[in-house]
mmCIF file of C-alpha atoms and ligand atoms in Angstrom:
data_model
loop_
_atom_site.group_PDB
_atom_site.id
_atom_site.type_symbol
_atom_site.label_atom_id
_atom_site.label_comp_id
_atom_site.label_asym_id
_atom_site.label_seq_id
_atom_site.Cartn_x
_atom_site.Cartn_y
_atom_site.Cartn_z
ATOM 1 C CA MET Z 1 174.738 -54.196 138.345
ATOM 2 C CA ASP Z 2 173.110 -50.891 138.685
ATOM 3 C CA GLY Z 3 170.354 -49.496 136.711
ATOM 4 C CA ALA Z 4 172.404 -47.585 134.251
ATOM 5 C CA THR Z 5 174.487 -50.668 133.539
ATOM 6 C CA VAL Z 6 171.239 -52.764 133.067
ATOM 7 C CA ALA Z 7 169.820 -50.340 130.712
ATOM 8 C CA SER Z 8 172.897 -50.365 128.473
ATOM 9 C CA LEU Z 9 172.714 -54.120 127.881
ATOM 10 C CA PRO Z 10 170.829 -55.585 124.979
ATOM 11 C CA LEU Z 11 167.239 -56.437 125.482
ATOM 12 C CA LEU Z 12 167.792 -60.222 126.390
ATOM 13 C CA ASP Z 13 170.439 -59.316 129.018
ATOM 14 C CA ARG Z 14 168.491 -56.580 130.388
ATOM 15 C CA ARG Z 15 165.762 -59.005 131.193
ATOM 16 C CA GLN Z 16 168.279 -61.260 132.746
ATOM 17 C CA GLY Z 17 169.925 -58.270 134.720
ATOM 18 C CA LEU Z 18 166.468 -57.302 135.955
ATOM 19 C CA ALA Z 19 165.625 -60.800 136.803
ATOM 20 C CA PHE Z 20 168.958 -61.047 138.714
ATOM 21 C CA LEU Z 21 168.139 -57.697 140.478
ATOM 22 C CA GLY Z 22 164.836 -59.379 141.382
ATOM 23 C CA GLY Z 23 166.793 -62.263 143.102
ATOM 24 C CA LEU Z 24 166.239 -64.881 140.707
ATOM 25 C CA ALA Z 25 168.954 -67.377 139.838
ATOM 26 C CA LEU Z 26 170.296 -67.329 136.422
ATOM 27 C CA THR Z 27 170.403 -70.845 135.009
ATOM 28 C CA GLY Z 28 170.225 -70.310 131.432
ATOM 29 C CA CYS Z 29 168.148 -68.259 128.720
ATOM 30 C CA ALA Z 30 167.808 -70.389 125.635
ATOM 31 C CA THR Z 31 164.274 -69.305 124.917
ATOM 32 C CA ALA Z 32 164.241 -66.013 126.823
ATOM 33 C CA GLY Z 33 163.753 -64.151 123.682
ATOM 34 C CA GLY Z 34 160.307 -65.730 123.693
ATOM 35 C CA ILE Z 35 160.143 -68.016 120.644
ATOM 36 C CA ALA Z 36 160.833 -71.505 121.618
ATOM 37 C CA PRO Z 37 161.330 -73.953 118.519
ATOM 38 C CA ALA Z 38 158.841 -76.809 118.463
ATOM 39 C CA GLY Z 39 160.017 -79.581 120.603
ATOM 40 C CA ALA Z 40 162.512 -77.512 122.822
ATOM 41 C CA ALA Z 41 162.505 -78.495 126.281
ATOM 42 C CA GLY Z 42 163.323 -74.864 127.291
ATOM 43 C CA PRO Z 43 166.173 -73.714 129.739
ATOM 44 C CA VAL Z 44 166.998 -76.359 132.436
ATOM 45 C CA PRO Z 45 168.643 -75.780 135.628
ATOM 46 C CA ALA Z 46 172.262 -76.509 135.817
ATOM 47 C CA ALA Z 47 172.749 -80.179 137.018
ATOM 48 C CA PRO Z 48 173.460 -80.300 140.884
ATOM 49 C CA GLY Z 49 177.164 -80.443 141.411
ATOM 50 C CA SER Z 50 178.043 -79.141 137.789
ATOM 51 C CA LEU Z 51 180.446 -76.412 136.652
ATOM 52 C CA ALA Z 52 177.313 -74.740 135.394
ATOM 53 C CA ALA Z 53 175.742 -74.872 138.990
ATOM 54 C CA THR Z 54 178.761 -73.540 140.657
ATOM 55 C CA ALA Z 55 178.616 -70.641 137.861
ATOM 56 C CA SER Z 56 174.931 -70.161 138.366
ATOM 57 C CA ALA Z 57 175.099 -69.617 141.923
ATOM 58 C CA ARG Z 58 177.475 -66.550 141.197
ATOM 59 C CA GLY Z 59 175.165 -65.321 138.465
ATOM 60 C CA ARG Z 60 177.597 -66.766 135.872
ATOM 61 C CA ARG Z 61 177.451 -69.513 133.298
ATOM 62 C CA PHE Z 62 179.660 -72.451 131.963
ATOM 63 C CA GLY Z 63 179.533 -74.161 128.766
ATOM 64 C CA SER Z 64 181.690 -75.740 125.963
ATOM 65 C CA ALA Z 65 182.382 -76.353 122.275
ATOM 66 C CA VAL Z 66 180.625 -79.250 120.677
ATOM 67 C CA ALA Z 67 181.048 -80.790 117.299
ATOM 68 C CA TRP Z 68 178.769 -82.513 114.858
ATOM 69 C CA GLY Z 69 179.297 -86.371 114.571
ATOM 70 C CA ARG Z 70 177.367 -89.352 113.181
ATOM 71 C CA PRO Z 71 175.486 -91.231 115.886
ATOM 72 C CA GLY Z 72 177.955 -93.094 118.175
ATOM 73 C CA ALA Z 73 181.185 -91.849 116.276
ATOM 74 C CA ASP Z 74 184.080 -91.495 118.563
ATOM 75 C CA ARG Z 75 184.039 -87.561 118.338
ATOM 76 C CA GLY Z 76 183.327 -84.459 120.608
ATOM 77 C CA SER Z 77 179.822 -84.542 119.305
ATOM 78 C CA PHE Z 78 176.481 -84.482 120.932
ATOM 79 C CA ALA Z 79 175.793 -87.720 119.106
ATOM 80 C CA ASN Z 80 178.519 -89.447 121.020
ATOM 81 C CA PRO Z 81 176.850 -90.574 124.398
ATOM 82 C CA ALA Z 82 180.052 -90.315 126.211
ATOM 83 C CA TYR Z 83 180.826 -86.688 125.215
ATOM 84 C CA ALA Z 84 177.087 -85.562 125.527
ATOM 85 C CA ALA Z 85 177.112 -86.938 129.152
ATOM 86 C CA LEU Z 86 179.858 -84.419 129.959
ATOM 87 C CA LEU Z 87 178.236 -81.722 128.323
ATOM 88 C CA LYS Z 88 174.997 -82.458 130.420
ATOM 89 C CA ARG Z 89 176.969 -82.899 133.447
ATOM 90 C CA ASP Z 90 178.689 -79.609 133.406
ATOM 91 C CA CYS Z 91 177.203 -77.093 130.774
ATOM 92 C CA THR Z 92 174.358 -74.810 130.134
ATOM 93 C CA LEU Z 93 175.867 -73.100 127.367
ATOM 94 C CA LEU Z 94 177.259 -74.637 124.016
ATOM 95 C CA VAL Z 95 179.040 -73.334 121.023
ATOM 96 C CA ALA Z 96 179.534 -75.312 117.727
ATOM 97 C CA GLU Z 97 183.276 -75.786 117.160
ATOM 98 C CA ASN Z 98 183.275 -75.508 113.409
ATOM 99 C CA GLU Z 99 179.827 -75.923 112.000
ATOM 100 C CA MET Z 100 178.623 -72.307 111.854
ATOM 101 C CA LYS Z 101 181.856 -71.094 110.136
ATOM 102 C CA TRP Z 102 181.692 -69.907 106.377
ATOM 103 C CA GLN Z 103 183.645 -72.965 105.393
ATOM 104 C CA ALA Z 104 180.870 -75.283 106.877
ATOM 105 C CA LEU Z 105 177.831 -73.282 106.344
ATOM 106 C CA ARG Z 106 178.509 -71.728 102.855
ATOM 107 C CA PRO Z 107 179.733 -74.275 100.296
ATOM 108 C CA ALA Z 108 178.936 -71.668 97.395
ATOM 109 C CA ALA Z 109 178.288 -67.972 96.954
ATOM 110 C CA ASP Z 110 174.558 -68.385 97.013
ATOM 111 C CA ARG Z 111 174.343 -71.796 98.776
ATOM 112 C CA TYR Z 112 174.046 -72.734 102.359
ATOM 113 C CA ALA Z 113 174.514 -76.202 104.106
ATOM 114 C CA PHE Z 114 172.674 -76.004 107.563
ATOM 115 C CA ASP Z 115 172.379 -79.690 108.344
ATOM 116 C CA ARG Z 116 175.268 -80.106 110.762
ATOM 117 C CA PHE Z 117 174.747 -76.874 112.726
ATOM 118 C CA ASP Z 118 170.835 -77.507 112.707
ATOM 119 C CA ALA Z 119 171.543 -80.828 114.240
ATOM 120 C CA ILE Z 120 173.780 -79.366 116.951
ATOM 121 C CA MET Z 121 170.903 -76.593 117.443
ATOM 122 C CA ALA Z 122 168.283 -79.216 117.789
ATOM 123 C CA TRP Z 123 170.208 -80.918 120.433
ATOM 124 C CA SER Z 124 170.954 -77.830 122.311
ATOM 125 C CA ASP Z 125 167.289 -76.923 122.242
ATOM 126 C CA ALA Z 126 166.074 -80.269 123.303
ATOM 127 C CA SER Z 127 168.679 -80.225 126.082
ATOM 128 C CA GLY Z 128 167.593 -77.021 127.273
ATOM 129 C CA MET Z 129 171.046 -75.377 126.656
ATOM 130 C CA VAL Z 130 171.940 -71.955 125.314
ATOM 131 C CA MET Z 131 173.697 -71.906 121.937
ATOM 132 C CA ARG Z 132 176.384 -69.129 121.217
ATOM 133 C CA GLY Z 133 176.840 -68.412 117.385
ATOM 134 C CA HIS Z 134 180.616 -68.876 116.416
ATOM 135 C CA ASN Z 135 180.980 -66.958 114.070
ATOM 136 C CA LEU Z 136 179.623 -64.808 111.498
ATOM 137 C CA LEU Z 137 182.783 -63.734 109.732
ATOM 138 C CA TRP Z 138 186.284 -65.190 110.435
ATOM 139 C CA HIS Z 139 188.225 -62.337 108.882
ATOM 140 C CA GLN Z 140 191.175 -64.300 107.641
ATOM 141 C CA ASP Z 141 192.127 -65.866 104.114
ATOM 142 C CA LYS Z 142 193.014 -69.013 105.912
ATOM 143 C CA TRP Z 143 189.440 -69.597 107.259
ATOM 144 C CA LEU Z 144 187.173 -68.488 104.449
ATOM 145 C CA PRO Z 145 185.887 -70.928 101.884
ATOM 146 C CA ARG Z 146 187.968 -71.524 98.723
ATOM 147 C CA TRP Z 147 185.375 -70.399 96.246
ATOM 148 C CA LEU Z 148 185.503 -66.834 97.599
ATOM 149 C CA PHE Z 149 189.028 -66.593 96.060
ATOM 150 C CA SER Z 150 187.911 -67.281 92.449
ATOM 151 C CA HIS Z 151 184.574 -65.497 93.134
ATOM 152 C CA SER Z 152 183.595 -62.995 90.328
ATOM 153 C CA PHE Z 153 183.028 -59.616 92.049
ATOM 154 C CA GLY Z 154 181.876 -57.984 88.767
ATOM 155 C CA THR Z 155 181.931 -54.461 87.822
ATOM 156 C CA ASP Z 156 181.019 -53.106 91.407
ATOM 157 C CA PRO Z 157 183.300 -55.280 93.679
ATOM 158 C CA ALA Z 158 182.316 -53.355 96.790
ATOM 159 C CA ALA Z 159 178.656 -53.759 96.223
ATOM 160 C CA GLU Z 160 179.250 -57.610 95.651
ATOM 161 C CA GLY Z 161 181.553 -57.762 98.830
ATOM 162 C CA ARG Z 162 178.890 -56.158 100.840
ATOM 163 C CA ARG Z 163 176.204 -58.252 99.350
ATOM 164 C CA LEU Z 164 178.080 -61.549 100.228
ATOM 165 C CA ILE Z 165 178.342 -60.443 103.807
ATOM 166 C CA VAL Z 166 174.908 -58.973 104.275
ATOM 167 C CA ASP Z 167 173.394 -62.145 102.711
ATOM 168 C CA HIS Z 168 175.409 -64.520 105.153
ATOM 169 C CA ILE Z 169 174.547 -62.719 108.221
ATOM 170 C CA ASP Z 170 170.972 -62.004 107.440
ATOM 171 C CA THR Z 171 170.522 -65.630 106.409
ATOM 172 C CA VAL Z 172 172.001 -67.142 109.478
ATOM 173 C CA CYS Z 173 170.390 -64.762 111.921
ATOM 174 C CA ALA Z 174 166.936 -65.130 110.304
ATOM 175 C CA ARG Z 175 167.233 -68.798 110.394
ATOM 176 C CA TYR Z 176 167.976 -69.098 114.066
ATOM 177 C CA GLY Z 177 166.055 -65.956 115.374
ATOM 178 C CA THR Z 178 166.103 -65.521 118.984
ATOM 179 C CA ARG Z 179 167.553 -69.153 119.670
ATOM 180 C CA ILE Z 180 170.972 -67.764 119.462
ATOM 181 C CA PRO Z 181 171.264 -64.880 122.068
ATOM 182 C CA SER Z 182 175.041 -64.049 121.579
ATOM 183 C CA TYR Z 183 177.147 -64.135 118.393
ATOM 184 C CA ASP Z 184 180.907 -64.091 117.771
ATOM 185 C CA VAL Z 185 180.119 -61.551 114.865
ATOM 186 C CA VAL Z 186 183.880 -61.024 113.759
ATOM 187 C CA ASN Z 187 186.799 -63.592 114.860
ATOM 188 C CA GLU Z 188 190.310 -62.964 114.837
ATOM 189 C CA ALA Z 189 190.579 -59.968 112.585
ATOM 190 C CA VAL Z 190 193.821 -58.517 114.090
ATOM 191 C CA ARG Z 191 197.299 -59.485 112.972
ATOM 192 C CA PRO Z 192 199.069 -60.785 115.873
ATOM 193 C CA ASP Z 193 202.529 -59.715 114.719
ATOM 194 C CA ASP Z 194 201.769 -56.030 114.253
ATOM 195 C CA GLY Z 195 198.280 -55.409 115.377
ATOM 196 C CA GLY Z 196 197.038 -54.448 111.943
ATOM 197 C CA LEU Z 197 193.924 -55.735 110.417
ATOM 198 C CA TYR Z 198 194.018 -58.700 108.087
ATOM 199 C CA ASP Z 199 192.601 -58.344 104.516
ATOM 200 C CA THR Z 200 190.562 -61.005 102.767
ATOM 201 C CA PRO Z 201 188.858 -61.084 99.253
ATOM 202 C CA LEU Z 202 185.894 -59.363 100.915
ATOM 203 C CA SER Z 203 187.774 -56.475 102.378
ATOM 204 C CA ARG Z 204 189.783 -56.080 99.300
ATOM 205 C CA ALA Z 205 186.511 -55.887 97.345
ATOM 206 C CA ILE Z 206 184.978 -53.488 99.597
ATOM 207 C CA GLY Z 207 188.193 -51.456 100.030
ATOM 208 C CA SER Z 208 188.951 -51.495 103.671
ATOM 209 C CA ALA Z 209 189.036 -54.247 106.372
ATOM 210 C CA GLU Z 210 187.729 -51.715 108.861
ATOM 211 C CA ALA Z 211 184.510 -51.059 106.794
ATOM 212 C CA THR Z 212 184.271 -54.841 106.287
ATOM 213 C CA ILE Z 213 184.365 -55.418 109.936
ATOM 214 C CA ASP Z 214 181.926 -52.563 110.723
ATOM 215 C CA LEU Z 215 179.503 -53.848 108.001
ATOM 216 C CA ALA Z 216 179.478 -57.260 109.831
ATOM 217 C CA PHE Z 217 178.469 -55.826 113.021
ATOM 218 C CA ARG Z 218 175.969 -53.326 111.701
ATOM 219 C CA THR Z 219 174.329 -56.094 109.821
ATOM 220 C CA ALA Z 220 174.260 -58.416 112.852
ATOM 221 C CA ARG Z 221 172.562 -55.825 114.960
ATOM 222 C CA ALA Z 222 169.810 -55.188 112.405
ATOM 223 C CA ALA Z 223 169.354 -58.948 111.703
ATOM 224 C CA ALA Z 224 169.452 -60.006 115.552
ATOM 225 C CA PRO Z 225 168.637 -56.946 117.465
ATOM 226 C CA GLN Z 226 168.247 -58.960 120.664
ATOM 227 C CA ALA Z 227 171.627 -60.716 120.384
ATOM 228 C CA GLU Z 228 174.846 -59.760 122.268
ATOM 229 C CA LEU Z 229 177.392 -59.035 119.517
ATOM 230 C CA VAL Z 230 180.889 -60.050 120.345
ATOM 231 C CA TYR Z 231 184.326 -59.399 118.855
ATOM 232 C CA ASN Z 232 186.289 -62.512 119.470
ATOM 233 C CA ASP Z 233 190.131 -62.930 119.412
ATOM 234 C CA TYR Z 234 192.993 -64.825 121.059
ATOM 235 C CA MET Z 235 195.352 -62.088 122.277
ATOM 236 C CA SER Z 236 196.265 -63.680 125.503
ATOM 237 C CA TRP Z 237 198.198 -62.784 128.759
ATOM 238 C CA GLU Z 238 201.404 -64.820 127.626
ATOM 239 C CA PRO Z 239 204.559 -62.897 126.583
ATOM 240 C CA GLY Z 240 204.735 -62.039 122.816
ATOM 241 C CA ASN Z 241 200.985 -60.831 122.595
ATOM 242 C CA GLY Z 242 201.750 -57.156 123.213
ATOM 243 C CA ALA Z 243 201.178 -56.095 119.435
ATOM 244 C CA HIS Z 244 198.118 -58.347 119.338
ATOM 245 C CA ARG Z 245 196.460 -56.751 122.501
ATOM 246 C CA ASP Z 246 197.315 -53.215 121.314
ATOM 247 C CA GLY Z 247 195.633 -53.985 117.864
ATOM 248 C CA VAL Z 248 192.595 -55.240 119.576
ATOM 249 C CA LEU Z 249 192.347 -52.135 121.825
ATOM 250 C CA ARG Z 250 192.747 -50.055 118.690
ATOM 251 C CA LEU Z 251 189.847 -51.809 117.061
ATOM 252 C CA LEU Z 252 187.734 -51.659 120.173
ATOM 253 C CA ARG Z 253 188.393 -47.936 120.334
ATOM 254 C CA GLY Z 254 187.440 -47.498 116.605
ATOM 255 C CA PHE Z 255 184.030 -49.202 117.185
ATOM 256 C CA ARG Z 256 183.333 -46.689 119.883
ATOM 257 C CA GLU Z 257 184.357 -43.724 117.733
ATOM 258 C CA ARG Z 258 182.497 -44.985 114.689
ATOM 259 C CA ASP Z 259 179.436 -45.952 116.840
ATOM 260 C CA VAL Z 260 179.629 -49.697 115.661
ATOM 261 C CA PRO Z 261 177.414 -51.852 117.826
ATOM 262 C CA VAL Z 262 179.742 -54.062 119.646
ATOM 263 C CA ASP Z 263 178.645 -55.369 123.107
ATOM 264 C CA ALA Z 264 181.473 -57.517 124.267
ATOM 265 C CA LEU Z 265 185.099 -58.759 123.709
ATOM 266 C CA GLY Z 266 185.458 -62.562 123.656
ATOM 267 C CA ILE Z 267 188.723 -63.466 125.046
ATOM 268 C CA GLN Z 268 189.501 -67.061 123.558
ATOM 269 C CA SER Z 269 191.654 -68.095 126.328
ATOM 270 C CA HIS Z 270 193.843 -70.651 124.640
ATOM 271 C CA LEU Z 271 196.258 -70.426 127.496
ATOM 272 C CA VAL Z 272 199.911 -71.799 127.691
ATOM 273 C CA THR Z 273 201.783 -72.722 130.773
ATOM 274 C CA GLN Z 274 205.170 -70.673 131.159
ATOM 275 C CA SER Z 275 207.010 -72.787 133.880
ATOM 276 C CA ASP Z 276 206.599 -75.508 136.408
ATOM 277 C CA ALA Z 277 205.864 -73.202 139.170
ATOM 278 C CA ALA Z 278 202.713 -74.043 141.217
ATOM 279 C CA ASP Z 279 200.917 -71.330 139.210
ATOM 280 C CA GLY Z 280 202.594 -72.123 135.779
ATOM 281 C CA GLY Z 281 204.252 -68.679 135.846
ATOM 282 C CA ALA Z 282 200.970 -66.811 136.041
ATOM 283 C CA ALA Z 283 202.004 -64.327 138.710
ATOM 284 C CA ALA Z 284 204.329 -62.495 136.373
ATOM 285 C CA LEU Z 285 201.682 -61.929 133.687
ATOM 286 C CA THR Z 286 198.808 -60.611 135.702
ATOM 287 C CA ASP Z 287 199.730 -56.820 135.942
ATOM 288 C CA ASP Z 288 200.020 -56.369 132.114
ATOM 289 C CA TRP Z 289 196.924 -58.369 131.580
ATOM 290 C CA ARG Z 290 194.797 -56.546 134.088
ATOM 291 C CA ARG Z 291 195.899 -53.339 132.284
ATOM 292 C CA PHE Z 292 194.658 -54.604 128.936
ATOM 293 C CA VAL Z 293 191.241 -55.864 130.551
ATOM 294 C CA ASP Z 294 190.863 -52.685 132.387
ATOM 295 C CA ALA Z 295 191.221 -50.786 129.116
ATOM 296 C CA VAL Z 296 188.635 -52.868 127.537
ATOM 297 C CA VAL Z 297 186.011 -52.536 130.319
ATOM 298 C CA ALA Z 298 186.707 -48.835 130.358
ATOM 299 C CA MET Z 299 185.392 -48.479 126.931
ATOM 300 C CA ASP Z 300 182.164 -50.210 128.196
ATOM 301 C CA TYR Z 301 182.569 -53.626 126.733
ATOM 302 C CA ARG Z 302 181.462 -56.670 128.510
ATOM 303 C CA LEU Z 303 183.717 -59.802 128.510
ATOM 304 C CA LEU Z 304 183.403 -63.539 127.848
ATOM 305 C CA ILE Z 305 185.861 -66.305 128.006
ATOM 306 C CA THR Z 306 184.877 -68.108 124.911
ATOM 307 C CA GLU Z 307 187.480 -70.877 124.202
ATOM 308 C CA LEU Z 308 189.202 -72.065 127.217
ATOM 309 C CA ASP Z 309 191.948 -74.638 127.159
ATOM 310 C CA VAL Z 310 195.415 -75.048 128.248
ATOM 311 C CA ARG Z 311 198.701 -76.044 126.431
ATOM 312 C CA ASP Z 312 201.040 -77.746 128.905
ATOM 313 C CA ASN Z 313 204.288 -76.060 127.559
ATOM 314 C CA ASN Z 314 207.513 -75.738 129.560
ATOM 315 C CA LEU Z 315 206.486 -78.920 131.652
ATOM 316 C CA PRO Z 316 207.818 -82.476 131.879
ATOM 317 C CA ALA Z 317 205.927 -85.390 130.321
ATOM 318 C CA ASP Z 318 204.510 -86.535 133.626
ATOM 319 C CA PRO Z 319 200.828 -86.172 133.468
ATOM 320 C CA ALA Z 320 200.292 -85.657 137.074
ATOM 321 C CA VAL Z 321 202.818 -82.697 137.030
ATOM 322 C CA ARG Z 322 201.225 -81.162 134.000
ATOM 323 C CA ASP Z 323 197.552 -81.571 135.351
ATOM 324 C CA ARG Z 324 198.745 -79.966 138.381
ATOM 325 C CA VAL Z 325 200.592 -76.909 136.920
ATOM 326 C CA VAL Z 326 197.861 -76.521 134.288
ATOM 327 C CA ALA Z 327 195.217 -76.378 136.919
ATOM 328 C CA GLY Z 328 197.151 -73.849 138.981
ATOM 329 C CA TYR Z 329 197.664 -71.681 135.908
ATOM 330 C CA ALA Z 330 194.062 -71.766 135.025
ATOM 331 C CA ARG Z 331 192.962 -71.055 138.531
ATOM 332 C CA ALA Z 332 195.167 -67.991 138.561
ATOM 333 C CA TYR Z 333 193.794 -66.773 135.173
ATOM 334 C CA LEU Z 334 190.230 -67.524 136.126
ATOM 335 C CA ASP Z 335 190.603 -65.665 139.460
ATOM 336 C CA VAL Z 336 191.832 -62.634 137.642
ATOM 337 C CA MET Z 337 189.198 -62.755 135.008
ATOM 338 C CA LEU Z 338 186.176 -63.557 137.326
ATOM 339 C CA ALA Z 339 187.007 -60.468 139.383
ATOM 340 C CA TYR Z 340 185.528 -58.545 136.514
ATOM 341 C CA PRO Z 341 181.762 -58.103 137.035
ATOM 342 C CA GLN Z 342 181.700 -57.652 133.098
ATOM 343 C CA LEU Z 343 182.485 -61.401 132.891
ATOM 344 C CA ARG Z 344 179.551 -63.637 132.914
ATOM 345 C CA ASP Z 345 180.133 -66.502 130.510
ATOM 346 C CA VAL Z 346 182.987 -69.108 130.396
ATOM 347 C CA LEU Z 347 183.159 -71.706 127.694
ATOM 348 C CA ALA Z 348 185.770 -74.331 127.329
ATOM 349 C CA TRP Z 349 186.913 -75.213 123.891
ATOM 350 C CA GLY Z 350 185.969 -78.846 124.352
ATOM 351 C CA MET Z 351 185.513 -80.797 127.711
ATOM 352 C CA CYS Z 352 187.628 -83.904 126.612
ATOM 353 C CA ASP Z 353 191.163 -84.222 125.986
ATOM 354 C CA ARG Z 354 190.309 -87.100 123.592
ATOM 355 C CA TYR Z 355 188.818 -84.512 121.038
ATOM 356 C CA SER Z 356 190.740 -81.426 121.627
ATOM 357 C CA TRP Z 357 191.960 -79.420 118.704
ATOM 358 C CA ILE Z 358 195.289 -78.808 120.623
ATOM 359 C CA GLU Z 359 197.010 -81.995 119.474
ATOM 360 C CA GLY Z 360 196.466 -81.061 115.858
ATOM 361 C CA PHE Z 361 197.248 -77.332 116.285
ATOM 362 C CA GLU Z 362 200.464 -77.709 118.401
ATOM 363 C CA ALA Z 363 201.635 -81.181 119.565
ATOM 364 C CA ARG Z 364 204.139 -81.401 122.418
ATOM 365 C CA SER Z 365 207.584 -81.840 121.127
ATOM 366 C CA ASP Z 366 208.213 -84.738 123.104
ATOM 367 C CA GLY Z 367 205.266 -86.436 121.612
ATOM 368 C CA ALA Z 368 203.365 -86.895 124.979
ATOM 369 C CA PRO Z 369 199.545 -86.446 124.210
ATOM 370 C CA ARG Z 370 198.250 -83.049 125.159
ATOM 371 C CA ARG Z 371 195.992 -82.652 128.273
ATOM 372 C CA PRO Z 372 194.383 -79.246 127.570
ATOM 373 C CA CYS Z 373 190.579 -79.966 128.805
ATOM 374 C CA PRO Z 374 188.774 -80.613 132.018
ATOM 375 C CA TYR Z 375 188.364 -84.312 131.389
ATOM 376 C CA ASP Z 376 190.980 -86.670 130.216
ATOM 377 C CA ALA Z 377 190.885 -88.999 127.262
ATOM 378 C CA GLN Z 378 189.085 -91.575 129.412
ATOM 379 C CA PHE Z 379 186.455 -89.017 130.358
ATOM 380 C CA ARG Z 380 187.743 -88.760 133.941
ATOM 381 C CA ALA Z 381 187.676 -85.426 135.583
ATOM 382 C CA LYS Z 382 191.141 -83.724 136.055
ATOM 383 C CA PRO Z 383 192.514 -81.234 138.327
ATOM 384 C CA LEU Z 384 191.660 -78.553 135.654
ATOM 385 C CA ARG Z 385 188.073 -79.187 136.357
ATOM 386 C CA ASP Z 386 188.429 -78.775 139.972
ATOM 387 C CA ALA Z 387 190.323 -75.504 139.200
ATOM 388 C CA ILE Z 388 187.470 -74.114 137.125
ATOM 389 C CA ASN Z 389 184.968 -74.962 139.898
ATOM 390 C CA ALA Z 390 187.198 -73.423 142.641
ATOM 391 C CA SER Z 391 187.618 -70.148 140.653
ATOM 392 C CA LEU Z 392 183.750 -69.958 139.853
ATOM 393 C CA GLU Z 393 183.062 -70.804 143.616
ATOM 394 C CA ALA Z 394 185.244 -68.014 144.687
ATOM 395 C CA ALA Z 395 184.020 -65.431 142.306
ATOM 396 C CA ALA Z 396 182.171 -62.541 143.666
ATOM 397 C CA PRO Z 397 178.408 -63.065 142.823
ATOM 398 C CA LEU Z 398 177.008 -60.653 140.362
ATOM 399 C CA PRO Z 399 176.107 -57.875 140.592
ATOM 400 C CA ALA Z 400 179.473 -57.014 142.122
HETATM 401 C C1 XIL L 1 189.336 -74.653 115.610
HETATM 402 C C2 XIL L 1 188.666 -75.969 115.716
HETATM 403 O O1 XIL L 1 188.759 -76.470 117.022
HETATM 404 C C3 XIL L 1 189.439 -76.856 114.734
HETATM 405 O O2 XIL L 1 188.624 -78.243 114.676
HETATM 406 C C4 XIL L 1 189.488 -76.336 113.366
HETATM 407 O O3 XIL L 1 190.216 -77.086 112.619
HETATM 408 C C5 XIL L 1 190.056 -74.835 113.312
HETATM 409 O O4 XIL L 1 189.405 -74.090 114.291
HETATM 410 N N1 XIL L 1 190.115 -69.958 117.427
HETATM 411 C C6 XIL L 1 188.742 -70.018 117.167
HETATM 412 C C7 XIL L 1 188.200 -71.343 116.889
HETATM 413 O O5 XIL L 1 187.893 -69.038 117.017
HETATM 414 O O6 XIL L 1 187.187 -71.398 115.879
HETATM 415 C C8 XIL L 1 189.234 -72.469 116.581
HETATM 416 O O7 XIL L 1 188.609 -73.692 116.309
HETATM 417 C C9 XIL L 1 190.389 -72.319 117.503
HETATM 418 C C10 XIL L 1 191.038 -70.977 117.413
#
């Protein structure tokens, strides 16, 4: 990382970049913004032998999604000791799986429900982890709360649309201050089939999807000036994602042309194996994918892997075979990604197969339970965990 690169980072990262240049290990930055909440333990070093420790030795960070749950409930929650142990074992970064989304946080136009996210945040602080914000606007009808569809936008719909967004982002960012150093400001705004932008009641009121998305970023920059602002989407390297990738590139280019404050692309990385080859068919995908990522970083965006998991498609039911190929596929993918010095953070979308969303999203056609995460349903480490560790270990240390 040279001086110019450091200067272009948001404040928090600039400090970290300078700390790194000074030879200090990066182990977390939960309170690097300076305001620690009462009772927070502050950043903890990554546990010895953890994925986070391997990442930290290379100037990177590793983390996972976490859900809310009642104490002891069998969920992928901080309040489930078995799941919490996996988080503490391997992570220094966290992201709430659902609890910061509009559907969870905003039960009515002018009412917020922070209890569940607050509980996750408090556990994160007490554990010395760094929390990512996911997300401030998931710009699709399907993921917005139902009240929005019967909301009265009044005589000046554009003003009311803007008010709803600004109120949301201001309220969330003010509540968490510097405790959240990175936000997925806008999530999945690009249509995968043709690369256009989704409309929602908000963009219809405001008059343009582009203006709506721009407003979200500009509002976030003003409300959380220290935070890294991320556009997050799932355009992936598998076949069939070309239009989605092109649409994301167009959006990212537009941000730069319109001077919209966006720091990074969040590459969700919900991966899908292609074949039973040792690398899951990854080799055939890398050239196109590198062209995409090269184009992103050429526009001066940083990168995050925000939601890593692997669907074991095109593979027999035998768990040993699936686990092996999934690991080979993820290894190949992470090796490509970690060659980019713009990539610091890698987050899994859940650590344990038992709680993964993938089963509900796309079950296997043969009914065999999915195995998308680093740990199996009995909390045992799988080859995928080894693969992540090996890729992190092989990554060039930052700065490149
Ligand atoms: C998913 C959650 O894991 C599910 O529990 C929920 O029902 C739907 O959302 N892309 C994203 C994440 O950005 O927020 C999604 O999370 C997975 C896909």
